Amino acid sequence: MNRFDDDDAREEPEAEAAEGMILDLARLRPAAPSLALRERIAADLAAPLGTATTLSARSPTPAPRAFAWLAERMLWAAGGAIVAAVPFLIQPRPLPADTNRPAVAVDQAEAAPRGPEAPDPSSAAPPVIAAAPQAIAAQPQAIAAQEPIAEESLAWSDDGVQFIDGQIPARVIRHWVLERFPGADGDGPVRPREDVFVVPVALR
Amino acid sequence: MDDPAWRAWYDRHAARLVFYARQWLADRASAEDAVQGGFVKVWRGCRPGETPDVPLLYAAVRSEALDLLKSRARRRAREDRAVAGGGHAWWEDDPLVSQERAAAVQGALEQLPIEQREAIVLRVWSGLSFPEIARTLGENENTVAARCRRGLAALEKLLPEGCREPL
């Protein structure tokens, strides 16, 4: 049998030469293993399943478990996450929304008349915006044609990156301003205004 | 488990298995660890009275040897110990075989690509047929035959001039 599976008759001599070389090389006999190997295998076969194998006497360290390295890294990652969370956990909680509200907005909201469906200003978010429409409702429509005499910044809001028309990424930032209009007593009506800044950004 | 069957089986195959494992692992201790791991796994999978499938055993030893090879820290430590404790020759001392020739064959084998070397070792020193080698390596039979043929041709060229005649 030609062990090299050569179909071509021209390669027959080559295959025969190879067979001769194989027989020649096979006269070199591999060195025998150490006597300890047999005893170690005997010990392993005699031990119950799941017992760690005894490796060579020169390397008594047992083989690491397959996921030991992963478990160790997971522990380090969990520790790091806990350390990172500590500053947030010990940080004092923000005050209730009512106390954060600008004084002028609170005054206006409390001064405005409320209908039966008027929202509770203490539960609205952002509070200044919820209160402002009621203040507007109390004022005559004439202020729409007037120029404000003063503006007061109330709040900023970063809405993050949004896609305009579903395609163009842009960062949307909102700014709420309280416009104050001239009045007879010097402290005229107010009106909220919302400015929306759309800043195109490039996503990497 | 003191089954005498495994001992007889071990005596017949151990040296070949260690030699095969040494194609990846530089020192004998690591190669013996690979043989131990593969042998125990395969033998434990046998039913009483059965003997392991030879290609499966070689494949298990190969897998263990590659795993050991991957654990670099252990390998380095073992190689350091092997250097400190002196190397072990690949071959049995045989007064009928020239030591020079034996060393030349080892040197030439070490220069072969591992794919050709392991095919030659399994064919020449483990005595496996090409279908058995193919099963061991998970390769096509013609592929391993071609590797063996090319490897032997390269081996012959790598041998020094004075070592090419038959042993």
mmCIF file of C-alpha atoms in Angstrom:
data_model
loop_
_atom_site.group_PDB
_atom_site.id
_atom_site.type_symbol
_atom_site.label_atom_id
_atom_site.label_comp_id
_atom_site.label_asym_id
_atom_site.label_seq_id
_atom_site.Cartn_x
_atom_site.Cartn_y
_atom_site.Cartn_z
ATOM 1 C CA MET A 1 0.000 0.000 0.000
ATOM 2 C CA ASN A 2 1.302 3.374 -0.935
ATOM 3 C CA ARG A 3 0.913 5.394 2.214
ATOM 4 C CA PHE A 4 1.307 8.690 0.435
ATOM 5 C CA ASP A 5 -1.754 8.190 -1.725
ATOM 6 C CA ASP A 6 0.106 9.128 -4.838
ATOM 7 C CA ASP A 7 -1.946 8.248 -7.852
ATOM 8 C CA ASP A 8 0.692 9.359 -10.239
ATOM 9 C CA ALA A 9 3.038 6.518 -11.119
ATOM 10 C CA ARG A 10 5.919 8.934 -11.488
ATOM 11 C CA GLU A 11 5.842 9.556 -7.768
ATOM 12 C CA GLU A 12 6.175 5.903 -6.850
ATOM 13 C CA PRO A 13 9.961 6.026 -6.462
ATOM 14 C CA GLU A 14 9.643 9.147 -4.372
ATOM 15 C CA ALA A 15 7.121 7.466 -2.111
ATOM 16 C CA GLU A 16 9.321 4.417 -1.788
ATOM 17 C CA ALA A 17 12.247 6.602 -0.846
ATOM 18 C CA ALA A 18 10.088 8.286 1.747
ATOM 19 C CA GLU A 19 9.079 4.910 3.169
ATOM 20 C CA GLY A 20 12.732 3.986 3.373
ATOM 21 C CA MET A 21 13.500 7.189 5.192
ATOM 22 C CA ILE A 22 10.634 6.568 7.603
ATOM 23 C CA LEU A 23 11.995 3.135 8.444
ATOM 24 C CA ASP A 24 15.440 4.588 8.820
ATOM 25 C CA LEU A 25 14.332 7.378 11.119
ATOM 26 C CA ALA A 26 12.218 5.012 13.180
ATOM 27 C CA ARG A 27 15.389 3.344 14.384
ATOM 28 C CA LEU A 28 15.835 6.350 16.603
ATOM 29 C CA ARG A 29 13.735 5.541 19.624
ATOM 30 C CA PRO A 30 12.166 8.334 21.694
ATOM 31 C CA ALA A 31 13.588 8.646 25.185
ATOM 32 C CA ALA A 32 11.601 6.966 27.907
ATOM 33 C CA PRO A 33 9.663 9.237 30.237
ATOM 34 C CA SER A 34 10.613 9.600 33.856
ATOM 35 C CA LEU A 35 9.550 6.914 36.280
ATOM 36 C CA ALA A 36 7.578 9.495 38.234
ATOM 37 C CA LEU A 37 5.165 10.028 35.362
ATOM 38 C CA ARG A 38 3.688 6.568 35.730
ATOM 39 C CA GLU A 39 3.173 7.090 39.445
ATOM 40 C CA ARG A 40 1.571 10.461 38.915
ATOM 41 C CA ILE A 41 -0.853 9.011 36.397
ATOM 42 C CA ALA A 42 -1.597 6.148 38.777
ATOM 43 C CA ALA A 43 -2.337 8.665 41.525
ATOM 44 C CA ASP A 44 -4.586 10.688 39.241
ATOM 45 C CA LEU A 45 -6.514 7.647 38.078
ATOM 46 C CA ALA A 46 -6.920 6.487 41.663
ATOM 47 C CA ALA A 47 -8.139 9.887 42.843
ATOM 48 C CA PRO A 48 -11.848 10.720 42.642
ATOM 49 C CA LEU A 49 -13.072 12.827 39.786
ATOM 50 C CA GLY A 50 -12.654 16.552 40.205
ATOM 51 C CA THR A 51 -9.474 16.262 42.200
ATOM 52 C CA ALA A 52 -6.646 18.445 40.991
ATOM 53 C CA THR A 53 -4.028 16.549 39.077
ATOM 54 C CA THR A 54 -0.551 16.187 40.440
ATOM 55 C CA LEU A 55 1.823 17.782 38.046
ATOM 56 C CA SER A 56 5.499 17.154 37.772
ATOM 57 C CA ALA A 57 7.429 17.261 41.005
ATOM 58 C CA ARG A 58 9.302 20.273 39.745
ATOM 59 C CA SER A 59 6.115 22.265 39.324
ATOM 60 C CA PRO A 60 3.840 21.597 42.287
ATOM 61 C CA THR A 61 1.611 24.569 41.479
ATOM 62 C CA PRO A 62 -1.793 23.275 40.417
ATOM 63 C CA ALA A 63 -3.158 24.309 37.077
ATOM 64 C CA PRO A 64 -5.213 27.499 37.317
ATOM 65 C CA ARG A 65 -8.919 27.184 36.717
ATOM 66 C CA ALA A 66 -10.087 28.348 33.355
ATOM 67 C CA PHE A 67 -12.026 31.355 34.673
ATOM 68 C CA ALA A 68 -9.816 32.223 37.616
ATOM 69 C CA TRP A 69 -8.269 35.114 35.722
ATOM 70 C CA LEU A 70 -11.726 36.429 34.799
ATOM 71 C CA ALA A 71 -12.982 36.203 38.373
ATOM 72 C CA GLU A 72 -9.975 38.101 39.627
ATOM 73 C CA ARG A 73 -10.510 40.887 37.105
ATOM 74 C CA MET A 74 -14.213 41.058 37.853
ATOM 75 C CA LEU A 75 -13.415 41.545 41.527
ATOM 76 C CA TRP A 76 -11.067 44.397 40.711
ATOM 77 C CA ALA A 77 -13.667 45.970 38.429
ATOM 78 C CA ALA A 78 -16.357 45.709 41.098
ATOM 79 C CA GLY A 79 -14.053 47.283 43.652
ATOM 80 C CA GLY A 80 -13.284 50.138 41.309
ATOM 81 C CA ALA A 81 -16.966 50.731 40.642
ATOM 82 C CA ILE A 82 -17.699 50.882 44.365
ATOM 83 C CA VAL A 83 -14.903 53.362 44.959
ATOM 84 C CA ALA A 84 -16.165 55.508 42.087
ATOM 85 C CA ALA A 85 -19.713 55.463 43.457
ATOM 86 C CA VAL A 86 -18.755 56.529 46.976
ATOM 87 C CA PRO A 87 -18.509 60.291 46.203
ATOM 88 C CA PHE A 88 -21.983 60.222 44.677
ATOM 89 C CA LEU A 89 -23.425 58.326 47.600
ATOM 90 C CA ILE A 90 -22.036 60.652 50.250
ATOM 91 C CA GLN A 91 -22.888 63.803 48.303
ATOM 92 C CA PRO A 92 -25.690 65.812 50.008
ATOM 93 C CA ARG A 93 -29.030 65.463 48.301
ATOM 94 C CA PRO A 94 -30.379 68.508 46.414
ATOM 95 C CA LEU A 95 -32.957 70.610 48.119
ATOM 96 C CA PRO A 96 -36.611 70.252 47.130
ATOM 97 C CA ALA A 97 -37.680 71.954 43.940
ATOM 98 C CA ASP A 98 -39.561 74.748 45.722
ATOM 99 C CA THR A 99 -36.490 76.032 47.466
ATOM 100 C CA ASN A 100 -34.496 76.088 44.234
ATOM 101 C CA ARG A 101 -36.979 78.174 42.415
ATOM 102 C CA PRO A 102 -35.941 81.728 41.680
ATOM 103 C CA ALA A 103 -37.634 84.195 43.947
ATOM 104 C CA VAL A 104 -39.164 86.233 41.163
ATOM 105 C CA ALA A 105 -40.806 83.222 39.582
ATOM 106 C CA VAL A 106 -42.237 82.071 42.887
ATOM 107 C CA ASP A 107 -43.731 85.452 43.460
ATOM 108 C CA GLN A 108 -45.309 85.512 40.053
ATOM 109 C CA ALA A 109 -46.673 82.039 40.339
ATOM 110 C CA GLU A 110 -48.252 82.740 43.671
ATOM 111 C CA ALA A 111 -49.702 85.984 42.442
ATOM 112 C CA ALA A 112 -51.287 84.450 39.384
ATOM 113 C CA PRO A 113 -54.860 83.244 39.589
ATOM 114 C CA ARG A 114 -55.286 79.480 39.338
ATOM 115 C CA GLY A 115 -57.958 77.679 37.491
ATOM 116 C CA PRO A 116 -59.320 74.342 38.644
ATOM 117 C CA GLU A 117 -56.922 72.516 36.320
ATOM 118 C CA ALA A 118 -53.920 74.640 37.165
ATOM 119 C CA PRO A 119 -50.923 72.506 38.034
ATOM 120 C CA ASP A 120 -49.413 72.659 41.444
ATOM 121 C CA PRO A 121 -46.310 74.815 41.064
ATOM 122 C CA SER A 122 -44.480 72.819 43.673
ATOM 123 C CA SER A 123 -44.655 69.642 41.574
ATOM 124 C CA ALA A 124 -43.937 71.094 38.151
ATOM 125 C CA ALA A 125 -40.557 70.707 36.443
ATOM 126 C CA PRO A 126 -38.900 72.946 35.664
ATOM 127 C CA PRO A 127 -40.728 74.946 38.269
ATOM 128 C CA VAL A 128 -40.179 78.357 36.748
ATOM 129 C CA ILE A 129 -41.601 77.308 33.421
ATOM 130 C CA ALA A 130 -44.649 75.732 34.982
ATOM 131 C CA ALA A 131 -45.424 78.835 36.896
ATOM 132 C CA ALA A 132 -44.843 81.309 34.130
ATOM 133 C CA PRO A 133 -47.848 80.548 31.858
ATOM 134 C CA GLN A 134 -50.143 81.378 34.731
ATOM 135 C CA ALA A 135 -48.444 84.702 35.116
ATOM 136 C CA ILE A 136 -48.929 85.318 31.439
ATOM 137 C CA ALA A 137 -52.573 84.424 31.656
ATOM 138 C CA ALA A 138 -53.085 87.188 34.110
ATOM 139 C CA GLN A 139 -51.585 89.796 31.879
ATOM 140 C CA PRO A 140 -53.297 91.534 29.001
ATOM 141 C CA GLN A 141 -52.462 90.403 25.516
ATOM 142 C CA ALA A 142 -50.964 93.813 24.854
ATOM 143 C CA ILE A 143 -47.594 92.877 26.267
ATOM 144 C CA ALA A 144 -46.951 90.715 23.237
ATOM 145 C CA ALA A 145 -46.285 93.835 21.233
ATOM 146 C CA GLN A 146 -44.034 95.452 23.819
ATOM 147 C CA GLU A 147 -40.327 95.169 24.251
ATOM 148 C CA PRO A 148 -39.137 93.744 27.553
ATOM 149 C CA ILE A 149 -37.306 96.130 29.795
ATOM 150 C CA ALA A 150 -35.344 93.417 31.538
ATOM 151 C CA GLU A 151 -34.484 89.761 31.227
ATOM 152 C CA GLU A 152 -33.642 87.349 33.936
ATOM 153 C CA SER A 153 -31.966 84.056 33.282
ATOM 154 C CA LEU A 154 -33.845 81.268 34.985
ATOM 155 C CA ALA A 155 -32.427 77.950 33.937
ATOM 156 C CA TRP A 156 -30.293 76.111 31.431
ATOM 157 C CA SER A 157 -30.914 72.639 30.173
ATOM 158 C CA ASP A 158 -28.630 70.451 28.114
ATOM 159 C CA ASP A 159 -30.747 67.972 26.171
ATOM 160 C CA GLY A 160 -27.697 66.245 24.772
ATOM 161 C CA VAL A 161 -27.031 65.239 21.221
ATOM 162 C CA GLN A 162 -30.088 64.793 19.060
ATOM 163 C CA PHE A 163 -30.494 64.079 15.383
ATOM 164 C CA ILE A 164 -32.145 66.798 13.398
ATOM 165 C CA ASP A 165 -34.383 65.280 10.755
ATOM 166 C CA GLY A 166 -32.970 62.013 11.904
ATOM 167 C CA GLN A 167 -29.660 62.714 10.189
ATOM 168 C CA ILE A 168 -27.696 65.701 11.445
ATOM 169 C CA PRO A 169 -26.296 65.298 14.935
ATOM 170 C CA ALA A 170 -26.559 68.406 17.021
ATOM 171 C CA ARG A 171 -26.379 69.307 20.659
ATOM 172 C CA VAL A 172 -29.556 70.941 21.943
ATOM 173 C CA ILE A 173 -29.271 73.430 24.781
ATOM 174 C CA ARG A 174 -32.295 75.218 26.189
ATOM 175 C CA HIS A 175 -32.290 78.491 28.091
ATOM 176 C CA TRP A 176 -35.280 79.831 29.920
ATOM 177 C CA VAL A 177 -35.493 83.553 30.415
ATOM 178 C CA LEU A 178 -38.008 85.642 32.260
ATOM 179 C CA GLU A 179 -38.862 88.798 30.381
ATOM 180 C CA ARG A 180 -40.073 91.712 32.365
ATOM 181 C CA PHE A 181 -42.302 94.318 30.713
ATOM 182 C CA PRO A 182 -42.951 97.912 31.758
ATOM 183 C CA GLY A 183 -45.924 98.422 33.989
ATOM 184 C CA ALA A 184 -47.759 101.272 35.608
ATOM 185 C CA ASP A 185 -46.313 100.642 39.041
ATOM 186 C CA GLY A 186 -42.789 100.029 37.774
ATOM 187 C CA ASP A 187 -43.063 96.301 38.352
ATOM 188 C CA GLY A 188 -44.816 95.167 35.249
ATOM 189 C CA PRO A 189 -45.884 91.806 33.913
ATOM 190 C CA VAL A 190 -43.450 89.062 33.160
ATOM 191 C CA ARG A 191 -43.324 86.432 30.429
ATOM 192 C CA PRO A 192 -41.118 83.384 30.114
ATOM 193 C CA ARG A 193 -39.128 82.800 26.985
ATOM 194 C CA GLU A 194 -37.383 79.677 25.906
ATOM 195 C CA ASP A 195 -34.263 79.911 23.748
ATOM 196 C CA VAL A 196 -33.154 76.764 22.011
ATOM 197 C CA PHE A 197 -29.553 76.563 20.832
ATOM 198 C CA VAL A 198 -28.800 73.872 18.305
ATOM 199 C CA VAL A 199 -25.088 73.311 17.854
ATOM 200 C CA PRO A 200 -24.081 70.892 15.099
ATOM 201 C CA VAL A 201 -21.558 68.366 16.306
ATOM 202 C CA ALA A 202 -19.444 65.731 14.678
ATOM 203 C CA LEU A 203 -19.742 62.237 16.084
ATOM 204 C CA ARG A 204 -16.590 60.174 16.079
ATOM 205 C CA MET B 1 -8.400 2.533 40.320
ATOM 206 C CA ASP B 2 -5.556 0.105 39.918
ATOM 207 C CA ASP B 3 -6.360 -1.354 36.547
ATOM 208 C CA PRO B 4 -3.297 -3.174 35.189
ATOM 209 C CA ALA B 5 -4.617 -2.604 31.680
ATOM 210 C CA TRP B 6 -3.703 1.051 31.723
ATOM 211 C CA ARG B 7 -0.170 0.226 32.874
ATOM 212 C CA ALA B 8 0.440 -2.060 29.910
ATOM 213 C CA TRP B 9 -1.078 0.503 27.639
ATOM 214 C CA TYR B 10 1.004 3.236 29.191
ATOM 215 C CA ASP B 11 4.217 1.248 28.773
ATOM 216 C CA ARG B 12 3.506 0.836 25.105
ATOM 217 C CA HIS B 13 2.640 4.468 24.344
ATOM 218 C CA ALA B 14 4.186 6.711 26.996
ATOM 219 C CA ALA B 15 7.542 7.389 25.341
ATOM 220 C CA ARG B 16 5.892 8.168 22.009
ATOM 221 C CA LEU B 17 3.360 10.442 23.621
ATOM 222 C CA VAL B 18 6.026 12.359 25.510
ATOM 223 C CA PHE B 19 8.075 12.661 22.364
ATOM 224 C CA TYR B 20 5.046 13.984 20.517
ATOM 225 C CA ALA B 21 4.343 16.530 23.254
ATOM 226 C CA ARG B 22 7.945 17.676 23.111
ATOM 227 C CA GLN B 23 7.355 19.040 19.642
ATOM 228 C CA TRP B 24 5.659 21.983 21.384
ATOM 229 C CA LEU B 25 7.150 21.922 24.850
ATOM 230 C CA ALA B 26 10.858 22.428 25.168
ATOM 231 C CA ASP B 27 11.505 20.452 28.289
ATOM 232 C CA ARG B 28 10.611 16.932 29.227
ATOM 233 C CA ALA B 29 8.838 17.872 32.464
ATOM 234 C CA SER B 30 6.289 19.999 30.630
ATOM 235 C CA ALA B 31 5.829 17.315 27.997
ATOM 236 C CA GLU B 32 5.201 14.756 30.714
ATOM 237 C CA ASP B 33 2.628 17.072 32.280
ATOM 238 C CA ALA B 34 0.836 17.226 28.949
ATOM 239 C CA VAL B 35 0.909 13.461 28.616
ATOM 240 C CA GLN B 36 -0.333 13.030 32.143
ATOM 241 C CA GLY B 37 -3.252 15.381 31.599
ATOM 242 C CA GLY B 38 -4.233 13.879 28.273
ATOM 243 C CA PHE B 39 -3.757 10.293 29.349
ATOM 244 C CA VAL B 40 -5.812 10.651 32.529
ATOM 245 C CA LYS B 41 -8.630 12.436 30.746
ATOM 246 C CA VAL B 42 -8.882 9.882 27.975
ATOM 247 C CA TRP B 43 -8.473 6.862 30.186
ATOM 248 C CA ARG B 44 -11.126 8.088 32.589
ATOM 249 C CA GLY B 45 -13.498 8.377 29.679
ATOM 250 C CA CYS B 46 -13.104 4.707 28.841
ATOM 251 C CA ARG B 47 -15.549 2.108 30.010
ATOM 252 C CA PRO B 48 -14.153 -0.816 32.022
ATOM 253 C CA GLY B 49 -12.408 -3.260 29.723
ATOM 254 C CA GLU B 50 -12.043 -0.719 26.936
ATOM 255 C CA THR B 51 -8.813 0.786 25.710
ATOM 256 C CA PRO B 52 -8.620 4.361 24.468
ATOM 257 C CA ASP B 53 -8.729 5.314 20.858
ATOM 258 C CA VAL B 54 -5.117 6.066 19.890
ATOM 259 C CA PRO B 55 -5.805 9.159 17.735
ATOM 260 C CA LEU B 56 -8.044 10.503 20.473
ATOM 261 C CA LEU B 57 -5.247 10.068 22.984
ATOM 262 C CA TYR B 58 -2.746 11.881 20.792
ATOM 263 C CA ALA B 59 -5.272 14.640 20.202
ATOM 264 C CA ALA B 60 -5.792 14.994 23.962
ATOM 265 C CA VAL B 61 -2.055 15.209 24.567
ATOM 266 C CA ARG B 62 -1.756 17.769 21.807
ATOM 267 C CA SER B 63 -4.496 19.861 23.371
ATOM 268 C CA GLU B 64 -2.827 19.704 26.778
ATOM 269 C CA ALA B 65 0.524 20.621 25.257
ATOM 270 C CA LEU B 66 -0.936 23.639 23.507
ATOM 271 C CA ASP B 67 -2.659 24.739 26.716
ATOM 272 C CA LEU B 68 0.616 24.503 28.557
ATOM 273 C CA LEU B 69 2.321 26.397 25.815
ATOM 274 C CA LYS B 70 -0.160 29.230 26.187
ATOM 275 C CA SER B 71 0.491 29.697 29.863
ATOM 276 C CA ARG B 72 3.608 31.717 29.324
ATOM 277 C CA ALA B 73 4.525 32.263 32.910
ATOM 278 C CA ARG B 74 4.508 28.577 33.645
ATOM 279 C CA ARG B 75 6.382 27.836 30.493
ATOM 280 C CA ARG B 76 9.104 30.331 31.306
ATOM 281 C CA ALA B 77 9.480 28.948 34.786
ATOM 282 C CA ARG B 78 9.732 25.425 33.460
ATOM 283 C CA GLU B 79 12.229 26.370 30.829
ATOM 284 C CA ASP B 80 14.349 28.068 33.436
ATOM 285 C CA ARG B 81 14.231 24.942 35.516
ATOM 286 C CA ALA B 82 15.028 22.819 32.498
ATOM 287 C CA VAL B 83 18.048 24.935 31.719
ATOM 288 C CA ALA B 84 19.171 24.794 35.311
ATOM 289 C CA GLY B 85 18.666 21.053 35.544
ATOM 290 C CA GLY B 86 20.178 20.227 32.180
ATOM 291 C CA GLY B 87 18.319 19.237 29.048
ATOM 292 C CA HIS B 88 17.113 15.788 28.171
ATOM 293 C CA ALA B 89 17.851 14.251 24.835
ATOM 294 C CA TRP B 90 14.980 13.368 22.562
ATOM 295 C CA TRP B 91 16.282 9.875 21.899
ATOM 296 C CA GLU B 92 17.073 6.757 23.822
ATOM 297 C CA ASP B 93 20.762 5.997 24.021
ATOM 298 C CA ASP B 94 21.498 3.328 21.455
ATOM 299 C CA PRO B 95 25.025 2.083 20.815
ATOM 300 C CA LEU B 96 24.006 1.142 17.284
ATOM 301 C CA VAL B 97 23.039 4.698 16.401
ATOM 302 C CA SER B 98 25.571 7.458 16.020
ATOM 303 C CA GLN B 99 25.002 10.232 18.533
ATOM 304 C CA GLU B 100 26.014 12.703 15.899
ATOM 305 C CA ARG B 101 23.342 11.445 13.584
ATOM 306 C CA ALA B 102 20.720 11.480 16.340
ATOM 307 C CA ALA B 103 21.579 15.076 17.200
ATOM 308 C CA ALA B 104 21.459 16.014 13.525
ATOM 309 C CA VAL B 105 17.996 14.533 13.109
ATOM 310 C CA GLN B 106 16.779 16.394 16.167
ATOM 311 C CA GLY B 107 18.267 19.636 14.906
ATOM 312 C CA ALA B 108 16.727 19.179 11.492
ATOM 313 C CA LEU B 109 13.323 18.312 12.934
ATOM 314 C CA GLU B 110 13.366 21.431 15.064
ATOM 315 C CA GLN B 111 13.796 23.539 11.957
ATOM 316 C CA LEU B 112 10.703 22.153 10.266
ATOM 317 C CA PRO B 113 7.366 23.949 10.493
ATOM 318 C CA ILE B 114 5.306 22.499 13.313
ATOM 319 C CA GLU B 115 2.629 21.193 10.929
ATOM 320 C CA GLN B 116 5.153 19.091 9.052
ATOM 321 C CA ARG B 117 7.032 18.104 12.173
ATOM 322 C CA GLU B 118 4.022 16.768 14.030
ATOM 323 C CA ALA B 119 2.882 14.831 10.967
ATOM 324 C CA ILE B 120 6.322 13.224 10.680
ATOM 325 C CA VAL B 121 6.503 12.447 14.398
ATOM 326 C CA LEU B 122 3.090 10.814 14.360
ATOM 327 C CA ARG B 123 3.928 8.852 11.247
ATOM 328 C CA VAL B 124 7.499 7.806 12.054
ATOM 329 C CA TRP B 125 7.744 7.519 15.805
ATOM 330 C CA SER B 126 4.142 7.002 16.837
ATOM 331 C CA GLY B 127 3.491 4.580 14.010
ATOM 332 C CA LEU B 128 0.096 6.018 13.138
ATOM 333 C CA SER B 129 -1.416 5.556 9.709
ATOM 334 C CA PHE B 130 -2.442 8.581 7.696
ATOM 335 C CA PRO B 131 -6.137 8.123 8.507
ATOM 336 C CA GLU B 132 -5.225 8.016 12.188
ATOM 337 C CA ILE B 133 -3.028 11.100 11.865
ATOM 338 C CA ALA B 134 -5.846 12.851 10.077
ATOM 339 C CA ARG B 135 -8.209 12.040 12.940
ATOM 340 C CA THR B 136 -5.663 13.189 15.505
ATOM 341 C CA LEU B 137 -5.128 16.535 13.858
ATOM 342 C CA GLY B 138 -8.647 17.010 12.588
ATOM 343 C CA GLU B 139 -7.342 17.390 9.066
ATOM 344 C CA ASN B 140 -7.903 15.797 5.702
ATOM 345 C CA GLU B 141 -6.000 12.567 5.075
ATOM 346 C CA ASN B 142 -4.417 13.872 1.892
ATOM 347 C CA THR B 143 -3.359 17.020 3.699
ATOM 348 C CA VAL B 144 -1.432 15.171 6.378
ATOM 349 C CA ALA B 145 0.114 12.859 3.769
ATOM 350 C CA ALA B 146 1.305 15.861 1.797
ATOM 351 C CA ARG B 147 2.675 17.507 4.921
ATOM 352 C CA CYS B 148 4.548 14.357 5.797
ATOM 353 C CA ARG B 149 5.952 13.991 2.323
ATOM 354 C CA ARG B 150 7.087 17.603 2.144
ATOM 355 C CA GLY B 151 8.469 17.419 5.653
ATOM 356 C CA LEU B 152 10.526 14.350 4.919
ATOM 357 C CA ALA B 153 11.927 15.953 1.798
ATOM 358 C CA ALA B 154 12.852 19.057 3.759
ATOM 359 C CA LEU B 155 14.295 16.976 6.556
ATOM 360 C CA GLU B 156 16.583 15.167 4.184
ATOM 361 C CA LYS B 157 17.901 18.456 2.855
ATOM 362 C CA LEU B 158 18.409 19.820 6.343
ATOM 363 C CA LEU B 159 20.498 16.887 7.452
ATOM 364 C CA PRO B 160 24.249 17.461 7.163
ATOM 365 C CA GLU B 161 25.983 15.733 4.294
ATOM 366 C CA GLY B 162 27.582 13.063 6.435
ATOM 367 C CA CYS B 163 24.324 12.195 8.170
ATOM 368 C CA ARG B 164 22.152 11.424 5.159
ATOM 369 C CA GLU B 165 23.137 7.814 4.776
ATOM 370 C CA PRO B 166 20.986 5.272 6.607
ATOM 371 C CA LEU B 167 21.465 4.989 10.334
#
